[in-house]
mmCIF file of C-alpha atoms in Angstrom:
data_model
loop_
_atom_site.group_PDB
_atom_site.id
_atom_site.type_symbol
_atom_site.label_atom_id
_atom_site.label_comp_id
_atom_site.label_asym_id
_atom_site.label_seq_id
_atom_site.Cartn_x
_atom_site.Cartn_y
_atom_site.Cartn_z
ATOM 1 C CA MET A 1 0.000 0.000 0.000
ATOM 2 C CA SER A 2 1.246 3.495 -0.835
ATOM 3 C CA SER A 3 2.717 5.559 2.017
ATOM 4 C CA ARG A 4 1.597 8.771 0.323
ATOM 5 C CA LYS A 5 -0.115 11.094 2.763
ATOM 6 C CA PRO A 6 -3.786 11.974 2.246
ATOM 7 C CA GLY A 7 -4.618 15.213 0.478
ATOM 8 C CA ARG A 8 -7.719 17.364 0.433
ATOM 9 C CA ARG A 9 -9.080 15.634 -2.671
ATOM 10 C CA HIS A 10 -9.492 12.334 -0.902
ATOM 11 C CA ILE A 11 -11.347 10.700 1.928
ATOM 12 C CA LEU A 12 -9.582 7.817 3.593
ATOM 13 C CA LEU A 13 -11.968 5.141 4.711
ATOM 14 C CA ALA A 14 -10.689 2.661 7.267
ATOM 15 C CA GLY A 15 -11.630 -0.884 6.409
ATOM 16 C CA SER A 16 -10.443 -4.379 7.094
ATOM 17 C CA GLY A 17 -8.261 -4.219 4.016
ATOM 18 C CA GLY A 18 -6.616 -0.915 4.910
ATOM 19 C CA LEU A 19 -7.225 2.643 3.705
ATOM 20 C CA VAL A 20 -9.226 3.335 0.558
ATOM 21 C CA ALA A 21 -9.052 6.721 -1.196
ATOM 22 C CA ALA A 22 -12.132 8.162 -2.844
ATOM 23 C CA ALA A 23 -11.570 11.147 -5.126
ATOM 24 C CA LEU A 24 -13.584 14.314 -4.508
ATOM 25 C CA PRO A 25 -13.659 17.746 -6.165
ATOM 26 C CA ALA A 26 -10.821 20.069 -5.214
ATOM 27 C CA THR A 27 -13.292 22.420 -3.508
ATOM 28 C CA ALA A 28 -14.284 19.737 -1.011
ATOM 29 C CA ALA A 29 -11.572 20.609 1.477
ATOM 30 C CA HIS A 30 -13.645 19.141 4.276
ATOM 31 C CA ALA A 31 -13.164 15.707 2.713
ATOM 32 C CA THR A 32 -9.650 15.467 4.081
ATOM 33 C CA ALA A 33 -9.306 12.178 5.893
ATOM 34 C CA ARG A 34 -9.814 11.450 9.512
ATOM 35 C CA ALA A 35 -6.256 10.249 9.980
ATOM 36 C CA ALA A 36 -5.630 6.770 11.238
ATOM 37 C CA ARG A 37 -2.654 6.319 13.513
ATOM 38 C CA GLY A 38 0.550 7.215 11.698
ATOM 39 C CA VAL A 39 -1.100 8.811 8.643
ATOM 40 C CA GLU A 40 0.096 12.364 8.101
ATOM 41 C CA PRO A 41 -2.425 14.923 6.855
ATOM 42 C CA ASP A 42 -1.530 17.489 4.221
ATOM 43 C CA ILE A 43 0.275 20.380 5.937
ATOM 44 C CA ASP A 44 1.705 23.415 4.152
ATOM 45 C CA THR A 45 5.154 24.206 5.533
ATOM 46 C CA THR A 46 6.423 27.661 6.409
ATOM 47 C CA ALA A 47 8.367 27.548 3.118
ATOM 48 C CA GLN A 48 5.210 26.774 1.155
ATOM 49 C CA TRP A 49 3.323 29.781 2.487
ATOM 50 C CA ASN A 50 6.476 31.925 2.367
ATOM 51 C CA ALA A 51 6.664 32.745 6.059
ATOM 52 C CA ARG A 52 8.994 35.389 7.383
ATOM 53 C CA PRO A 53 12.111 33.948 9.006
ATOM 54 C CA PRO A 54 12.022 33.914 12.814
ATOM 55 C CA ARG A 55 13.810 36.748 14.567
ATOM 56 C CA SER A 56 16.025 34.261 16.360
ATOM 57 C CA PRO A 57 16.459 30.488 16.213
ATOM 58 C CA VAL A 58 13.479 28.568 17.535
ATOM 59 C CA SER A 59 14.063 26.342 20.555
ATOM 60 C CA VAL A 60 13.497 22.600 20.241
ATOM 61 C CA LEU A 61 12.579 20.687 23.390
ATOM 62 C CA ASN A 62 14.043 17.205 23.382
ATOM 63 C CA LYS A 63 10.991 15.557 24.864
ATOM 64 C CA ARG A 64 7.435 14.742 23.817
ATOM 65 C CA PRO A 65 4.515 17.049 24.566
ATOM 66 C CA VAL A 66 1.804 15.585 26.780
ATOM 67 C CA LYS A 67 -1.238 17.533 25.595
ATOM 68 C CA ILE A 68 -2.785 19.571 22.800
ATOM 69 C CA VAL A 69 -4.230 23.043 23.395
ATOM 70 C CA VAL A 70 -6.830 24.267 20.895
ATOM 71 C CA HIS A 71 -7.295 27.957 20.031
ATOM 72 C CA HIS A 72 -9.086 30.252 17.634
ATOM 73 C CA THR A 73 -7.380 33.242 16.034
ATOM 74 C CA VAL A 74 -10.273 35.742 16.315
ATOM 75 C CA SER A 75 -9.905 36.661 12.664
ATOM 76 C CA ALA A 76 -12.838 37.302 10.333
ATOM 77 C CA ASN A 77 -15.161 34.360 9.690
ATOM 78 C CA THR A 78 -14.425 34.431 5.991
ATOM 79 C CA SER A 79 -16.368 32.421 3.434
ATOM 80 C CA VAL A 80 -13.266 32.205 1.240
ATOM 81 C CA PHE A 81 -12.052 28.644 1.729
ATOM 82 C CA THR A 82 -9.083 28.577 -0.654
ATOM 83 C CA ARG A 83 -5.504 27.574 -0.022
ATOM 84 C CA ALA A 84 -4.475 31.140 -0.884
ATOM 85 C CA GLN A 85 -6.719 32.426 1.912
ATOM 86 C CA ALA A 86 -5.131 29.963 4.344
ATOM 87 C CA HIS A 87 -1.711 31.350 3.415
ATOM 88 C CA THR A 88 -2.922 34.940 3.739
ATOM 89 C CA HIS A 89 -4.277 34.117 7.170
ATOM 90 C CA ALA A 90 -1.016 32.432 8.204
ATOM 91 C CA HIS A 91 0.803 35.664 7.318
ATOM 92 C CA TRP A 92 -1.745 37.673 9.314
ATOM 93 C CA VAL A 93 -1.143 35.491 12.376
ATOM 94 C CA GLN A 94 2.628 35.645 12.047
ATOM 95 C CA ASP A 95 2.650 39.420 11.552
ATOM 96 C CA LEU A 96 0.386 39.893 14.577
ATOM 97 C CA HIS A 97 2.573 37.728 16.775
ATOM 98 C CA MET A 98 5.896 39.148 15.601
ATOM 99 C CA ASP A 99 5.010 42.816 15.151
ATOM 100 C CA ASP A 100 2.340 43.382 17.814
ATOM 101 C CA ASN A 101 3.313 40.782 20.424
ATOM 102 C CA GLY A 102 7.059 41.014 19.831
ATOM 103 C CA TRP A 103 7.499 37.250 19.586
ATOM 104 C CA LEU A 104 10.210 35.611 17.522
ATOM 105 C CA ASP A 105 7.722 33.841 15.215
ATOM 106 C CA SER A 106 4.122 32.668 15.035
ATOM 107 C CA GLY A 107 2.974 31.535 18.469
ATOM 108 C CA TYR A 108 1.114 28.434 17.278
ATOM 109 C CA HIS A 109 2.541 25.172 16.031
ATOM 110 C CA PHE A 110 -0.204 24.736 13.440
ATOM 111 C CA VAL A 111 -3.197 26.673 12.106
ATOM 112 C CA VAL A 112 -6.314 25.155 10.533
ATOM 113 C CA SER A 113 -8.113 27.421 8.066
ATOM 114 C CA ARG A 114 -11.884 27.685 7.709
ATOM 115 C CA GLY A 115 -11.497 25.925 4.373
ATOM 116 C CA GLY A 116 -9.672 22.969 5.884
ATOM 117 C CA TRP A 117 -6.077 23.811 4.959
ATOM 118 C CA ILE A 118 -3.377 23.243 7.574
ATOM 119 C CA THR A 119 -0.403 25.586 7.742
ATOM 120 C CA GLU A 120 2.705 25.137 9.844
ATOM 121 C CA GLY A 121 2.978 27.998 12.325
ATOM 122 C CA ARG A 122 6.263 28.264 14.169
ATOM 123 C CA HIS A 123 9.219 27.129 12.088
ATOM 124 C CA ARG A 124 10.327 23.500 12.552
ATOM 125 C CA SER A 125 6.995 22.468 14.072
ATOM 126 C CA LEU A 126 6.314 20.004 11.264
ATOM 127 C CA SER A 127 9.759 18.408 11.093
ATOM 128 C CA THR A 128 9.799 17.774 14.833
ATOM 129 C CA LEU A 129 6.237 16.421 14.715
ATOM 130 C CA ARG A 130 7.268 13.986 12.008
ATOM 131 C CA GLY A 131 10.168 12.843 14.182
ATOM 132 C CA GLY A 132 7.846 12.189 17.111
ATOM 133 C CA SER A 133 10.424 12.635 19.864
ATOM 134 C CA SER A 134 10.797 16.413 20.220
ATOM 135 C CA PHE A 135 8.803 19.581 19.630
ATOM 136 C CA VAL A 136 9.270 23.288 19.171
ATOM 137 C CA LEU A 137 8.821 25.671 22.078
ATOM 138 C CA ALA A 138 5.999 27.944 20.932
ATOM 139 C CA SER A 139 4.084 30.849 22.524
ATOM 140 C CA HIS A 140 0.417 29.929 22.586
ATOM 141 C CA THR A 141 -0.612 29.272 26.212
ATOM 142 C CA SER A 142 0.984 30.747 29.310
ATOM 143 C CA GLY A 143 2.343 27.995 31.552
ATOM 144 C CA GLN A 144 1.723 25.274 28.952
ATOM 145 C CA ASN A 145 4.198 26.013 26.190
ATOM 146 C CA GLU A 146 6.813 23.574 27.453
ATOM 147 C CA GLN A 147 4.415 20.636 27.465
ATOM 148 C CA SER A 148 1.836 21.141 24.740
ATOM 149 C CA ILE A 149 1.179 21.516 21.030
ATOM 150 C CA GLY A 150 -0.847 24.612 20.133
ATOM 151 C CA ILE A 151 -3.336 24.285 17.277
ATOM 152 C CA ALA A 152 -5.277 27.384 16.238
ATOM 153 C CA ASN A 153 -8.410 27.626 14.116
ATOM 154 C CA GLU A 154 -9.005 30.524 11.752
ATOM 155 C CA GLY A 155 -12.035 32.548 12.782
ATOM 156 C CA ALA A 156 -13.861 34.023 15.763
ATOM 157 C CA TYR A 157 -16.144 31.681 17.697
ATOM 158 C CA HIS A 158 -17.079 33.830 20.700
ATOM 159 C CA ASP A 159 -20.655 34.597 19.716
ATOM 160 C CA GLY A 160 -22.122 31.256 18.712
ATOM 161 C CA ALA A 161 -20.506 30.942 15.281
ATOM 162 C CA GLN A 162 -19.708 27.340 14.415
ATOM 163 C CA PRO A 163 -16.550 26.135 12.661
ATOM 164 C CA PRO A 164 -17.276 24.991 9.092
ATOM 165 C CA SER A 165 -17.261 21.240 8.495
ATOM 166 C CA ALA A 166 -14.074 21.649 6.439
ATOM 167 C CA GLN A 167 -12.275 23.122 9.412
ATOM 168 C CA TRP A 168 -13.688 20.707 11.955
ATOM 169 C CA ASP A 169 -12.843 17.573 9.976
ATOM 170 C CA VAL A 170 -9.267 18.701 9.439
ATOM 171 C CA LEU A 171 -8.895 19.675 13.100
ATOM 172 C CA VAL A 172 -9.829 16.085 13.957
ATOM 173 C CA THR A 173 -7.342 14.824 11.372
ATOM 174 C CA LEU A 174 -4.500 16.928 12.705
ATOM 175 C CA CYS A 175 -5.184 16.163 16.360
ATOM 176 C CA ALA A 176 -5.242 12.439 15.571
ATOM 177 C CA TYR A 177 -1.875 12.659 13.837
ATOM 178 C CA VAL A 178 -0.331 14.665 16.679
ATOM 179 C CA CYS A 179 -1.704 12.214 19.247
ATOM 180 C CA GLY A 180 -0.378 9.270 17.275
ATOM 181 C CA GLN A 181 3.074 10.745 16.769
ATOM 182 C CA TYR A 182 3.593 11.767 20.370
ATOM 183 C CA GLY A 183 1.581 9.133 22.209
ATOM 184 C CA ILE A 184 -0.892 11.706 23.532
ATOM 185 C CA ALA A 185 -4.242 10.340 24.692
ATOM 186 C CA PRO A 186 -7.223 12.104 23.053
ATOM 187 C CA SER A 187 -8.441 12.864 26.578
ATOM 188 C CA GLN A 188 -5.503 15.283 26.797
ATOM 189 C CA ILE A 189 -6.936 17.708 24.235
ATOM 190 C CA PHE A 190 -7.839 20.979 25.945
ATOM 191 C CA GLY A 191 -8.926 24.510 25.115
ATOM 192 C CA HIS A 192 -6.973 27.674 25.853
ATOM 193 C CA LYS A 193 -9.534 28.751 28.463
ATOM 194 C CA ASP A 194 -8.696 25.656 30.539
ATOM 195 C CA PHE A 195 -5.438 27.364 31.450
ATOM 196 C CA GLY A 196 -6.268 31.030 31.780
ATOM 197 C CA THR A 197 -8.825 33.826 31.798
ATOM 198 C CA THR A 198 -9.812 33.947 28.151
ATOM 199 C CA LEU A 199 -12.799 33.187 25.926
ATOM 200 C CA CYS A 200 -10.551 31.271 23.526
ATOM 201 C CA PRO A 201 -11.452 29.028 21.683
ATOM 202 C CA GLY A 202 -15.082 30.131 22.000
ATOM 203 C CA VAL A 203 -17.739 27.576 21.078
ATOM 204 C CA ILE A 204 -15.010 25.125 20.095
ATOM 205 C CA HIS A 205 -14.369 24.693 23.805
ATOM 206 C CA ASP A 206 -17.917 23.399 24.226
ATOM 207 C CA LYS A 207 -17.217 20.927 21.430
ATOM 208 C CA LEU A 208 -14.085 19.481 23.051
ATOM 209 C CA PRO A 209 -15.865 16.273 24.222
ATOM 210 C CA GLN A 210 -16.916 15.690 20.610
ATOM 211 C CA LEU A 211 -13.404 16.448 19.391
ATOM 212 C CA ARG A 212 -11.835 14.000 21.819
ATOM 213 C CA SER A 213 -14.360 11.330 20.863
ATOM 214 C CA GLU A 214 -13.844 11.774 17.126
ATOM 215 C CA VAL A 215 -10.071 11.807 17.468
ATOM 216 C CA ALA A 216 -10.165 8.595 19.500
ATOM 217 C CA ALA A 217 -12.468 6.940 16.950
ATOM 218 C CA SER A 218 -10.280 7.990 14.026
ATOM 219 C CA MET A 219 -7.220 6.464 15.687
ATOM 220 C CA GLY A 220 -8.947 3.096 16.025
#
């Protein structure tokens, strides 16, 4: 069976014979697979979205994270679901974190767009995730950065807005891959507000039980 990672044009269906790919239109970003253990979703690297270089070298922690912290970026709830929009949003996040917050790079490890595209946030986040034994020190949750992976979702979900199915399905996919790579139990997926006084990640926090359940199911 091919080791090629699933893209946004395919759904991977787990069956007794393995993983079966079913082609879908390119616009169906939400059809990205629910990743089985060890299957890497399609992630655009910092090079692919032409990120600014970090102000100083990123720090790599030579240990595994023990949890995932989910965020939202409080950007506009755009109806533009293209890859180009995901890249534009990744630049917006990085500029905000570097220019307004004064951080060395994007604060998140990964960002999931409303159209279901995943972009690498802080440099080296993807290469360390693939290795499965170390991770980049990011700047997403006070007191949790040295033990967690930060995944942000494009959009603002404070006032009852729901994440599009494209975004939700890919969030499940990414969380499953991170859990599989690092040996994190799906029960250890949290929201930013679990660790501080914040509304982040809005309604997504209420959906965390569903997220944990779907991640666990997708991992088999």
